[in-house]
Amino acid sequence: MQTFECSYPPQVKSGGHRIDFHPESDASHRRLLDRMLDKYRNAHPDAADAVLDSIDAERHVAVLVDRTVTVVEQGDRNRLPLRLAASECSPAAGPKVAERYEKRYPGFYLTEFHPYSGKALLERMSDRQATARGILAGNLKIKPWEVRVTPAKDGGWKCALDQTIIYQPDKMDKSIQQACEQIGHPGWWFEADARTGIIAMHPGELANFEPVHPLPEDTLGAPENARYTPFGVLLPHVGGDPFETARLDWKEGSFLLIGGEGGSGKSVFTNVVLAEQIAQGVDLTIVDTNSKSTDYFWCRPWVTNWGCESIVQAAGCLNRLVWEMEHGERAKAWKANAWQSWYDIPDWAKRKFPIHVIVIDEYASLVDEAQACKTIPNPEKTLPAVLEQAYNGYAEYLIRRNVIRILRLARFMGYRLILASQTVSQASGLPPSIRDLFTHRVAMGPNPSESLEKGVFHDLAGMPAVPSNIIDSGVSKGVGRAELAGQTGRIFKTWWAGRDGHVDTEVFGHMLADKVGLPDWCDRDRYFNTIAKHSADDPVDAEYMHELTDRIAIGEKNAIASDSTLQALKDAWDESAMNFGSETGGGETEDEPKPKTGPAAPPANVSGAKLMDASQLADLMGGRG
């Protein structure tokens, strides 16, 4: 209880005269005293809750008493426990209690407020400590007394959230990092324990990458990489710390989504991941647009299925793959043995059914004109160009449908899907319902577009931005951000395999030829020629380039035969081409090798006019027609 004395005058003016002032007995004088007391409380914040207790008429003093709070001294000059009045025992009263008593006791701050038990605590804090607490609380949008901040030995801060605050990494981490940098400077970092609500803020300097992080010589084919695929280094929390290896854990998730605009380093990243897969002896399927499939020419000796020569071959390749997943020998073995995960099957089964990696690149371009086919157009009434569009559109539809089926079927059967695209959105064939099935997500480039970021990342708010010092120092080539299964978002840089003037794909080809070996049908020297640098004076071995592809490509006929609707559309297109006068039919279906040299073939007749042979032309010119 605290007591205050407010003096009042013995006389007051009334009707132009001065009269004796008796608030103890005169009701009108008492009302005037109440107004005097209000002015006194406004001038004395400590007496804000004090009420009139008695009037000493002899001394002309009004005695006020504050019974709302009892200050309990514990013999500790740094702590002031408070017992709250009934009017203060509600969560909404916290700001009022803090303002009142922090003004009353300079240097002390409200650090605990327990309205339901009627207790609170004031503690002495330094200005730096109070500032750090205020910044963190403001960033987290909580009350200052809901987080306790104490100095740490390393010059940082140990921050403990009140038990009423639940630490949520996905919602809080970005705000905490911002608070770190505001309290210290860029380079400060934090660690948090979700179980205890303890946040440790550490001083530090900005971390950066090296200009190049070379691929470790002994990484390809290492036994521990059968489950974990290393692909580069993670950005340390603080400058000077060692670089940790960035890894994909395929047991945690079998599907990887890669987003990256042109020139972002998407191909280099994919090559590093793919080279390690090949070194582990996997089966491999590659699906890509014909124009971009050159990115994967280096790995053709180890490819099982190649669906890159046309949009139809891409669809056919995936058709066959999905059929194997649903009806093939592997599917039958899984059903017969009730296997739940490839990692838990016997060793003999792992040898018989190795991991199968499926790479689908330039996905947005493969499905940008996808359309289902409900009926086959009448070839007698439909122009060839219309049927061609329906044919290719349906092939793209098959690609999109098969990707969904792979994502739903392949998780436990030893399949891994790596899907890359320059755009990741609903419009590019990757709606949220499909994107959500990817357990690993990567966006390449230090500053990708906002639409790409939103498409790739599940928790964009919790994803760190690439620091400006990495971009400004010119070491951002190969940098990306990863949201991997079971991990928070991290910044990484891809390993670079190139050395001694050789690009990464050439080095990978030589390393894998030594570690894994080449198939019997592959000529070592001629293969190396296809992945080496060439000039106009030193052309590539074009014949062997075609031979490498022809050995693994599904072929147009086989691709068409993989789907009855696709076959029906092709037949209709051929018939339409004949009906409307084209002698070449609806596109190529022959799988025979094309001539490598010689004059170009004459253009197809698309006018519908009847052509004449040389003898007919001679008769016409001689007047005999």
XYZ file of C-alpha atoms in Angstrom:
625
model
C 0.000 0.000 0.000
C 1.252 3.460 -0.861
C 0.105 6.744 0.743
C 0.033 10.197 -0.857
C -0.832 13.597 0.690
C -2.460 16.317 -1.356
C -2.583 19.751 0.277
C -5.586 21.986 -0.321
C -6.115 25.708 0.496
C -7.856 26.732 3.757
C -10.047 29.212 1.846
C -11.580 29.390 -1.608
C -13.389 32.109 -3.590
C -17.179 32.062 -3.676
C -19.425 34.875 -4.978
C -16.556 37.380 -5.003
C -15.636 36.631 -1.412
C -13.197 34.261 0.200
C -14.727 31.664 2.476
C -13.347 28.888 4.638
C -12.928 25.575 2.766
C -14.471 22.570 4.556
C -14.477 19.517 2.198
C -14.782 17.228 5.202
C -18.339 18.514 5.895
C -19.638 20.439 2.883
C -20.809 18.407 -0.149
C -20.179 21.233 -2.644
C -16.691 21.735 -1.187
C -16.131 17.941 -1.488
C -16.860 18.051 -5.202
C -14.330 20.841 -5.591
C -11.762 18.741 -3.688
C -12.398 15.801 -6.048
C -11.455 18.030 -8.985
C -8.297 19.062 -7.142
C -7.433 15.394 -6.554
C -7.878 14.565 -10.265
C -5.338 17.278 -11.101
C -2.996 15.859 -8.476
C -3.219 12.313 -9.948
C -2.512 13.617 -13.440
C 0.577 15.403 -12.167
C 1.733 12.393 -10.133
C 1.564 9.136 -12.204
C 2.502 7.089 -9.153
C -0.804 8.129 -7.580
C -2.875 7.315 -10.641
C -4.786 4.566 -8.839
C -4.819 6.188 -5.381
C -8.214 6.945 -3.830
C -9.212 9.346 -1.056
C -8.757 7.711 2.334
C -9.161 10.600 4.812
C -9.113 14.391 5.210
C -6.918 16.091 7.808
C -8.848 19.367 8.324
C -6.293 20.752 10.772
C -3.422 20.440 8.308
C -5.609 21.030 5.227
C -4.361 17.755 3.664
C -6.249 15.046 1.760
C -4.724 11.595 2.315
C -4.837 9.209 -0.695
C -4.050 5.506 -0.585
C -3.122 3.167 -3.475
C -4.212 -0.330 -2.497
C -4.077 -1.764 -6.041
C -0.498 -3.173 -5.969
C 1.692 -4.483 -3.236
C 5.454 -4.309 -3.879
C 7.206 -7.266 -2.268
C 10.865 -6.614 -1.623
C 12.957 -9.785 -1.804
C 16.274 -8.300 -0.856
C 17.340 -8.263 -4.523
C 17.904 -4.823 -5.945
C 17.475 -6.173 -9.488
C 14.016 -7.743 -9.053
C 10.684 -6.300 -7.945
C 7.872 -8.883 -7.656
C 4.360 -7.434 -7.916
C 1.033 -8.668 -6.664
C -1.661 -7.484 -9.080
C -4.937 -5.879 -8.103
C -8.150 -7.473 -9.289
C -8.551 -4.778 -11.954
C -5.143 -5.724 -13.400
C -5.707 -9.466 -13.582
C -6.498 -9.635 -17.278
C -4.201 -10.009 -20.349
C -5.350 -6.629 -21.655
C -3.970 -4.879 -18.551
C -0.361 -5.777 -19.387
C 0.538 -2.567 -21.284
C -0.967 -0.409 -18.505
C 0.959 -2.256 -15.781
C 4.202 -1.994 -17.780
C 3.784 1.725 -18.432
C 2.898 2.552 -14.823
C 5.655 0.680 -13.039
C 8.420 1.157 -15.580
C 7.907 4.901 -15.107
C 7.808 4.506 -11.348
C 11.037 2.461 -11.278
C 13.453 3.789 -13.941
C 15.764 1.052 -15.277
C 13.273 -1.691 -14.431
C 11.107 -3.417 -17.038
C 8.145 -5.740 -16.865
C 9.553 -9.179 -17.663
C 6.789 -11.448 -16.366
C 3.060 -10.853 -16.392
C 0.733 -13.566 -15.085
C -2.731 -12.045 -14.887
C -4.494 -15.288 -13.992
C -2.316 -15.865 -10.937
C -2.199 -12.156 -10.068
C 1.588 -11.879 -10.240
C 4.115 -9.883 -12.240
C 7.828 -9.166 -12.116
C 9.956 -6.118 -12.814
C 13.659 -6.620 -13.494
C 16.546 -4.257 -13.997
C 17.787 -4.257 -17.618
C 20.504 -2.392 -19.487
C 19.562 -0.142 -22.383
C 21.109 -2.604 -24.875
C 19.195 -5.460 -23.318
C 15.904 -3.556 -23.395
C 16.526 -2.524 -27.015
C 17.294 -6.086 -28.114
C 14.169 -7.332 -26.382
C 12.035 -4.632 -27.974
C 13.329 -5.334 -31.493
C 12.766 -9.078 -31.230
C 9.297 -8.671 -29.697
C 8.342 -6.134 -32.355
C 9.455 -8.398 -35.209
C 7.575 -11.365 -33.739
C 4.534 -9.180 -32.977
C 4.439 -10.224 -29.324
C 4.556 -8.214 -26.082
C 8.058 -7.366 -24.759
C 7.421 -9.230 -21.503
C 6.604 -12.368 -23.531
C 10.301 -12.871 -24.319
C 13.192 -12.793 -21.827
C 16.520 -11.594 -23.272
C 19.837 -12.094 -21.453
C 23.432 -11.482 -22.621
C 25.370 -14.482 -23.966
C 29.091 -15.133 -23.553
C 29.783 -14.713 -27.290
C 28.349 -11.196 -27.310
C 24.963 -12.253 -28.579
C 21.710 -12.883 -26.759
C 19.850 -15.796 -25.244
C 16.140 -15.272 -25.821
C 13.483 -17.367 -24.081
C 9.896 -17.192 -25.287
C 7.174 -17.177 -22.649
C 5.439 -20.535 -22.246
C 2.304 -19.017 -23.772
C 4.174 -18.395 -27.070
C 4.582 -21.428 -29.347
C 7.692 -21.294 -31.513
C 6.749 -21.858 -35.184
C 9.796 -22.018 -37.477
C 7.845 -21.511 -40.708
C 6.264 -18.314 -39.394
C 8.996 -16.928 -37.133
C 12.413 -17.724 -38.589
C 12.485 -14.906 -41.130
C 11.405 -12.352 -38.510
C 14.005 -13.624 -36.034
C 16.764 -13.346 -38.651
C 15.695 -9.781 -39.391
C 15.822 -9.026 -35.659
C 19.348 -10.525 -35.489
C 20.570 -8.142 -38.159
C 18.813 -5.153 -36.593
C 20.203 -5.907 -33.135
C 23.691 -6.584 -34.519
C 24.384 -6.281 -38.251
C 24.159 -8.458 -41.392
C 26.056 -11.646 -40.596
C 24.440 -12.244 -37.218
C 22.565 -15.538 -37.112
C 20.435 -17.597 -34.747
C 19.645 -21.099 -33.590
C 16.259 -22.024 -32.133
C 14.898 -24.965 -30.168
C 11.214 -25.456 -30.958
C 10.774 -27.687 -27.905
C 12.022 -25.175 -25.333
C 11.365 -21.905 -27.170
C 15.007 -20.846 -26.664
C 16.477 -18.641 -29.402
C 20.255 -18.091 -29.403
C 21.420 -15.051 -31.384
C 25.085 -15.194 -32.411
C 27.350 -12.401 -33.660
C 29.008 -13.051 -36.972
C 30.179 -11.700 -40.300
C 28.531 -12.293 -43.660
C 29.308 -15.673 -45.171
C 30.249 -16.048 -48.827
C 31.062 -18.740 -51.350
C 34.334 -19.346 -53.150
C 34.379 -18.401 -56.850
C 34.358 -22.155 -57.630
C 33.727 -25.169 -55.417
C 35.322 -28.094 -57.293
C 33.626 -31.479 -57.368
C 35.497 -33.702 -54.865
C 37.566 -36.292 -56.676
C 36.296 -39.258 -54.668
C 32.615 -38.430 -54.394
C 31.183 -40.259 -57.429
C 30.160 -43.791 -56.529
C 30.881 -43.533 -52.789
C 28.793 -46.184 -50.950
C 27.111 -43.636 -48.664
C 25.801 -41.812 -51.734
C 23.415 -44.632 -52.615
C 20.803 -42.913 -50.450
C 22.283 -39.437 -50.145
C 23.215 -37.555 -53.314
C 25.694 -34.709 -52.625
C 25.521 -31.825 -55.077
C 27.404 -28.851 -53.610
C 28.020 -26.840 -50.466
C 25.696 -24.961 -48.120
C 26.242 -21.326 -47.263
C 27.570 -21.224 -43.666
C 25.676 -19.293 -41.024
C 28.677 -17.048 -40.482
C 31.759 -16.134 -42.441
C 34.789 -18.284 -41.684
C 32.813 -21.402 -40.782
C 33.518 -24.550 -42.855
C 31.275 -25.414 -45.776
C 28.858 -28.280 -45.189
C 27.974 -30.642 -48.031
C 24.495 -30.193 -49.516
C 22.703 -33.552 -49.971
C 19.441 -34.976 -51.239
C 18.033 -37.700 -48.998
C 16.100 -39.939 -51.397
C 14.653 -42.067 -48.607
C 12.991 -38.952 -47.187
C 11.565 -38.080 -50.584
C 11.766 -39.564 -54.082
C 10.777 -36.519 -56.149
C 12.833 -33.423 -56.964
C 11.434 -30.254 -58.573
C 13.982 -27.900 -60.150
C 13.000 -24.414 -61.253
C 15.404 -22.181 -63.104
C 15.284 -19.615 -65.854
C 17.704 -19.718 -68.755
C 21.333 -19.313 -67.665
C 20.550 -19.889 -63.990
C 22.718 -23.011 -63.644
C 19.860 -25.512 -63.789
C 21.696 -27.824 -66.208
C 24.916 -27.836 -64.167
C 22.992 -28.702 -61.011
C 21.077 -31.475 -62.768
C 24.289 -32.901 -64.239
C 25.931 -33.142 -60.816
C 22.916 -34.939 -59.357
C 22.617 -37.201 -62.386
C 26.299 -38.134 -62.505
C 26.139 -39.431 -58.933
C 23.014 -41.443 -59.748
C 24.756 -43.064 -62.719
C 27.795 -43.822 -60.574
C 25.482 -45.817 -58.262
C 24.406 -48.070 -61.151
C 20.828 -46.884 -61.633
C 18.523 -47.372 -64.589
C 17.944 -44.059 -66.329
C 15.147 -42.503 -68.380
C 15.613 -39.104 -70.039
C 12.691 -37.107 -71.452
C 13.319 -33.665 -72.939
C 12.533 -31.488 -75.924
C 14.536 -32.361 -79.000
C 16.266 -28.979 -79.081
C 17.446 -29.144 -75.472
C 18.292 -32.847 -75.280
C 21.898 -32.042 -76.223
C 22.350 -31.231 -72.516
C 22.155 -34.975 -71.875
C 24.205 -36.305 -74.797
C 27.091 -36.929 -72.385
C 25.185 -39.617 -70.446
C 23.740 -41.617 -73.385
C 25.908 -44.740 -72.785
C 24.101 -45.227 -69.463
C 20.565 -44.308 -70.544
C 17.902 -47.036 -70.457
C 15.091 -45.086 -72.137
C 15.511 -41.999 -74.336
C 12.376 -39.984 -75.125
C 13.834 -36.808 -76.579
C 13.546 -37.098 -80.352
C 9.956 -35.790 -80.586
C 7.012 -34.925 -78.410
C 5.438 -38.254 -79.375
C 8.535 -40.217 -78.387
C 8.548 -38.375 -75.053
C 4.938 -39.479 -74.493
C 5.628 -43.029 -75.635
C 8.648 -43.353 -73.383
C 6.583 -42.364 -70.338
C 3.668 -44.553 -71.439
C 5.897 -47.613 -71.353
C 7.433 -46.602 -68.052
C 4.065 -46.159 -66.330
C 2.853 -49.470 -67.751
C 5.873 -51.152 -66.143
C 5.052 -49.485 -62.836
C 1.470 -50.741 -62.963
C 1.772 -54.118 -64.696
C 5.438 -55.025 -65.196
C 7.715 -57.445 -63.394
C 8.645 -54.920 -60.707
C 4.987 -54.178 -59.957
C 4.225 -57.908 -59.690
C 7.187 -58.482 -57.345
C 6.087 -55.643 -55.055
C 2.560 -56.985 -54.909
C 3.594 -60.611 -54.383
C 6.011 -59.784 -51.553
C 3.989 -56.934 -49.990
C 7.078 -54.721 -50.082
C 6.562 -51.214 -48.696
C 9.848 -49.515 -49.559
C 12.720 -50.171 -51.950
C 15.171 -49.543 -49.103
C 13.751 -52.455 -47.117
C 13.707 -55.145 -49.820
C 16.344 -57.958 -49.872
C 19.707 -57.357 -51.531
C 18.937 -59.797 -54.349
C 15.817 -57.785 -55.140
C 17.782 -54.523 -55.154
C 20.141 -56.032 -57.720
C 17.240 -57.236 -59.847
C 15.239 -54.035 -59.491
C 17.777 -51.214 -59.206
C 16.847 -47.612 -58.559
C 15.323 -46.099 -61.698
C 15.886 -42.365 -62.167
C 13.500 -40.459 -64.434
C 14.614 -37.035 -65.676
C 12.006 -34.811 -67.337
C 13.462 -31.497 -68.469
C 11.852 -28.447 -70.052
C 8.541 -29.720 -68.692
C 6.623 -26.512 -69.418
C 7.586 -26.753 -73.113
C 6.593 -30.427 -73.239
C 3.017 -29.769 -72.083
C 2.253 -26.169 -73.062
C -0.322 -27.228 -75.691
C -1.646 -30.355 -73.974
C -5.230 -31.297 -74.784
C -7.277 -34.390 -74.092
C -8.915 -36.279 -76.945
C -12.492 -37.530 -76.460
C -13.296 -38.379 -80.094
C -11.254 -38.964 -83.228
C -12.024 -36.298 -85.892
C -13.376 -37.526 -89.218
C -10.346 -37.571 -91.572
C -12.611 -36.996 -94.586
C -13.771 -33.652 -93.172
C -10.794 -32.553 -91.073
C -7.741 -30.825 -92.506
C -4.336 -32.451 -91.860
C -3.137 -29.414 -89.903
C -6.055 -29.755 -87.482
C -5.373 -33.454 -86.941
C -1.666 -32.741 -86.504
C -2.534 -30.308 -83.736
C -4.831 -32.825 -82.072
C -2.170 -35.537 -82.397
C 0.616 -33.484 -80.808
C -1.715 -31.969 -78.218
C -2.792 -35.412 -77.098
C 0.853 -36.544 -76.876
C 1.510 -33.586 -74.558
C -1.586 -34.512 -72.544
C -0.161 -38.018 -72.097
C 3.088 -36.551 -70.766
C 1.250 -34.450 -68.206
C -1.009 -37.336 -67.168
C 1.920 -39.734 -66.835
C 3.862 -37.329 -64.617
C 0.934 -37.305 -62.207
C 0.753 -41.093 -62.283
C 4.476 -41.405 -61.618
C 4.197 -39.058 -58.640
C 1.387 -41.190 -57.226
C 2.751 -44.639 -58.076
C 6.508 -44.595 -57.912
C 7.379 -43.502 -54.395
C 7.944 -46.918 -52.791
C 9.078 -48.891 -55.838
C 12.583 -47.532 -56.287
C 11.786 -44.777 -58.784
C 13.126 -41.237 -58.482
C 11.728 -38.367 -60.513
C 13.751 -35.243 -61.316
C 11.533 -32.692 -63.053
C 12.984 -29.402 -64.286
C 11.205 -26.429 -65.808
C 11.914 -22.800 -66.594
C 8.439 -21.845 -65.378
C 6.565 -23.420 -62.476
C 2.899 -22.464 -62.332
C -0.636 -23.576 -63.055
C -0.299 -22.303 -66.623
C 2.880 -24.331 -67.215
C 1.229 -27.619 -66.260
C 2.310 -27.595 -62.611
C -0.711 -26.667 -60.479
C -0.416 -26.786 -56.666
C -1.922 -30.278 -56.563
C 1.073 -31.579 -58.537
C 3.750 -29.347 -56.980
C 2.742 -30.453 -53.488
C 3.804 -34.023 -54.327
C 7.469 -32.999 -54.687
C 9.415 -33.515 -51.464
C 12.584 -31.739 -52.624
C 12.427 -28.309 -54.273
C 15.229 -26.250 -55.773
C 15.231 -22.822 -57.439
C 18.424 -21.962 -59.279
C 19.832 -18.480 -59.641
C 20.542 -15.781 -57.052
C 17.506 -13.693 -57.925
C 14.764 -15.700 -59.685
C 11.433 -14.161 -60.584
C 8.748 -13.908 -57.928
C 6.460 -16.197 -59.927
C 9.147 -18.904 -60.074
C 9.784 -18.644 -56.337
C 6.076 -18.920 -55.552
C 5.790 -21.913 -57.846
C 8.772 -23.839 -56.507
C 8.767 -23.263 -52.768
C 6.170 -24.547 -50.348
C 7.194 -22.074 -47.636
C 8.421 -18.995 -49.464
C 8.118 -16.855 -46.308
C 10.655 -19.059 -44.536
C 13.079 -19.233 -47.470
C 16.220 -17.084 -47.012
C 17.132 -14.653 -49.756
C 20.572 -14.849 -51.349
C 22.611 -12.154 -49.520
C 23.598 -9.160 -51.609
C 27.295 -9.642 -50.809
C 27.258 -12.927 -52.776
C 25.878 -11.160 -55.822
C 28.075 -8.070 -55.443
C 31.261 -10.123 -55.074
C 30.616 -11.937 -58.366
C 30.464 -15.494 -56.976
C 26.745 -16.140 -57.539
C 27.212 -18.465 -60.525
C 25.834 -21.881 -59.595
C 24.008 -20.529 -56.546
C 20.489 -21.662 -55.721
C 18.132 -22.234 -52.830
C 16.833 -25.585 -51.666
C 13.819 -26.676 -49.668
C 14.698 -30.305 -48.996
C 12.623 -32.900 -47.157
C 12.934 -32.531 -43.404
C 15.136 -29.418 -43.610
C 14.696 -25.674 -43.441
C 15.393 -23.617 -46.537
C 19.114 -23.184 -47.310
C 21.306 -21.401 -49.829
C 23.804 -23.569 -51.720
C 26.321 -23.513 -54.520
C 26.641 -26.363 -56.988
C 29.938 -28.186 -57.346
C 31.726 -27.598 -60.638
C 33.275 -30.662 -62.261
C 35.100 -28.903 -65.094
C 38.871 -28.760 -64.962
C 41.982 -28.392 -67.135
C 40.005 -26.623 -69.851
C 37.334 -29.349 -70.025
C 33.663 -28.641 -69.296
C 31.729 -30.558 -66.665
C 29.967 -32.962 -69.035
C 33.248 -34.052 -70.625
C 34.767 -34.675 -67.198
C 31.698 -36.619 -66.049
C 31.868 -38.789 -69.151
C 35.498 -39.724 -68.507
C 35.001 -40.254 -64.754
C 31.978 -42.503 -65.230
C 33.647 -44.457 -68.012
C 36.413 -45.281 -65.513
C 34.218 -45.867 -62.445
C 31.162 -47.568 -63.956
C 32.463 -48.651 -67.317
C 30.898 -48.351 -70.756
C 28.483 -50.828 -72.354
C 30.055 -53.382 -74.687
C 28.434 -51.739 -77.679
C 29.949 -48.327 -76.889
C 33.245 -47.442 -78.567
C 35.256 -45.605 -75.902
C 37.267 -43.305 -78.157
C 34.361 -42.450 -80.438
C 32.175 -41.697 -77.416
C 34.818 -39.392 -75.949
C 34.938 -37.630 -79.307
C 31.233 -36.815 -79.051
C 31.623 -35.026 -75.686
C 34.866 -33.198 -76.492
C 35.072 -29.605 -77.699
C 35.079 -29.224 -81.480
C 35.631 -26.473 -84.001
C 34.815 -25.927 -87.650
C 38.175 -27.475 -88.545
C 37.601 -30.413 -86.195
C 33.982 -31.541 -86.594
C 32.306 -34.012 -84.258
C 31.864 -37.635 -85.312
C 28.294 -37.085 -86.553
C 27.805 -40.714 -87.534
C 28.506 -41.925 -84.016
C 26.418 -39.147 -82.525
C 23.400 -40.556 -84.389
C 24.315 -44.129 -83.538
C 24.423 -43.364 -79.809
C 20.948 -41.875 -79.955
C 19.439 -44.516 -82.247
C 20.458 -47.266 -79.808
C 18.419 -45.844 -76.935
C 15.559 -43.891 -78.570
C 12.124 -45.505 -78.410
C 11.416 -44.671 -82.044
C 8.308 -43.037 -83.496
C 6.488 -46.259 -84.424
C 6.943 -47.788 -80.999
C 5.909 -44.536 -79.345
C 2.700 -44.336 -81.370
C 1.917 -47.972 -80.666
C 2.126 -47.334 -76.904
C -1.338 -45.700 -76.849
C -4.398 -46.701 -78.882
C -5.793 -43.166 -79.031
C -2.452 -41.822 -80.205
C -2.409 -44.529 -82.896
C -5.953 -43.678 -83.976
C -5.088 -39.975 -84.261
C -2.014 -40.802 -86.334
C -4.053 -43.014 -88.652
C -6.636 -40.268 -89.053
C -3.931 -37.719 -89.771
C -2.406 -39.998 -92.452
C -5.807 -40.551 -94.034
C -6.589 -36.840 -93.973
C -3.262 -36.085 -95.629
C -4.127 -38.473 -98.463
C -7.681 -37.161 -98.776
C -6.503 -33.584 -99.064
C -3.744 -34.323 -101.555
C -0.548 -34.723 -99.556
C 1.627 -37.582 -100.820
C 3.862 -37.673 -97.739
C 1.240 -38.573 -95.136
C 0.841 -37.254 -91.655
C 4.411 -36.845 -90.491
C 7.285 -39.330 -90.241
C 6.844 -42.707 -88.613
C 9.808 -44.474 -90.129
C 12.547 -45.494 -87.744
C 15.093 -46.060 -90.496
C 18.306 -44.032 -90.160
C 18.224 -40.813 -92.145
C 21.000 -40.131 -94.677
C 23.803 -38.140 -93.080
C 24.857 -36.383 -96.320
C 23.473 -35.632 -99.764
C 21.061 -33.128 -101.289
C 18.032 -31.994 -99.320
C 14.750 -33.725 -100.124
C 12.231 -31.713 -102.159
C 9.524 -29.996 -100.121
C 6.280 -31.895 -99.575
C 3.401 -30.979 -101.868
C 0.875 -29.151 -99.689
C -1.110 -27.401 -102.462
C -3.326 -30.358 -103.392
C -2.434 -30.061 -107.135
C -1.671 -33.247 -109.054
C 2.038 -33.590 -109.851
C 3.337 -34.797 -113.256
C 6.427 -36.875 -113.859
C 9.299 -35.954 -116.230
C 7.850 -37.777 -119.317
C 4.527 -35.953 -118.948
C 6.328 -32.652 -118.732
C 8.361 -33.479 -121.889
C 5.184 -34.347 -123.845
C 3.579 -31.053 -122.771
C 6.644 -29.028 -123.799
C 6.743 -30.806 -127.190
C 3.116 -30.069 -127.934
C 2.026 -33.656 -127.405
C 0.074 -33.088 -124.159
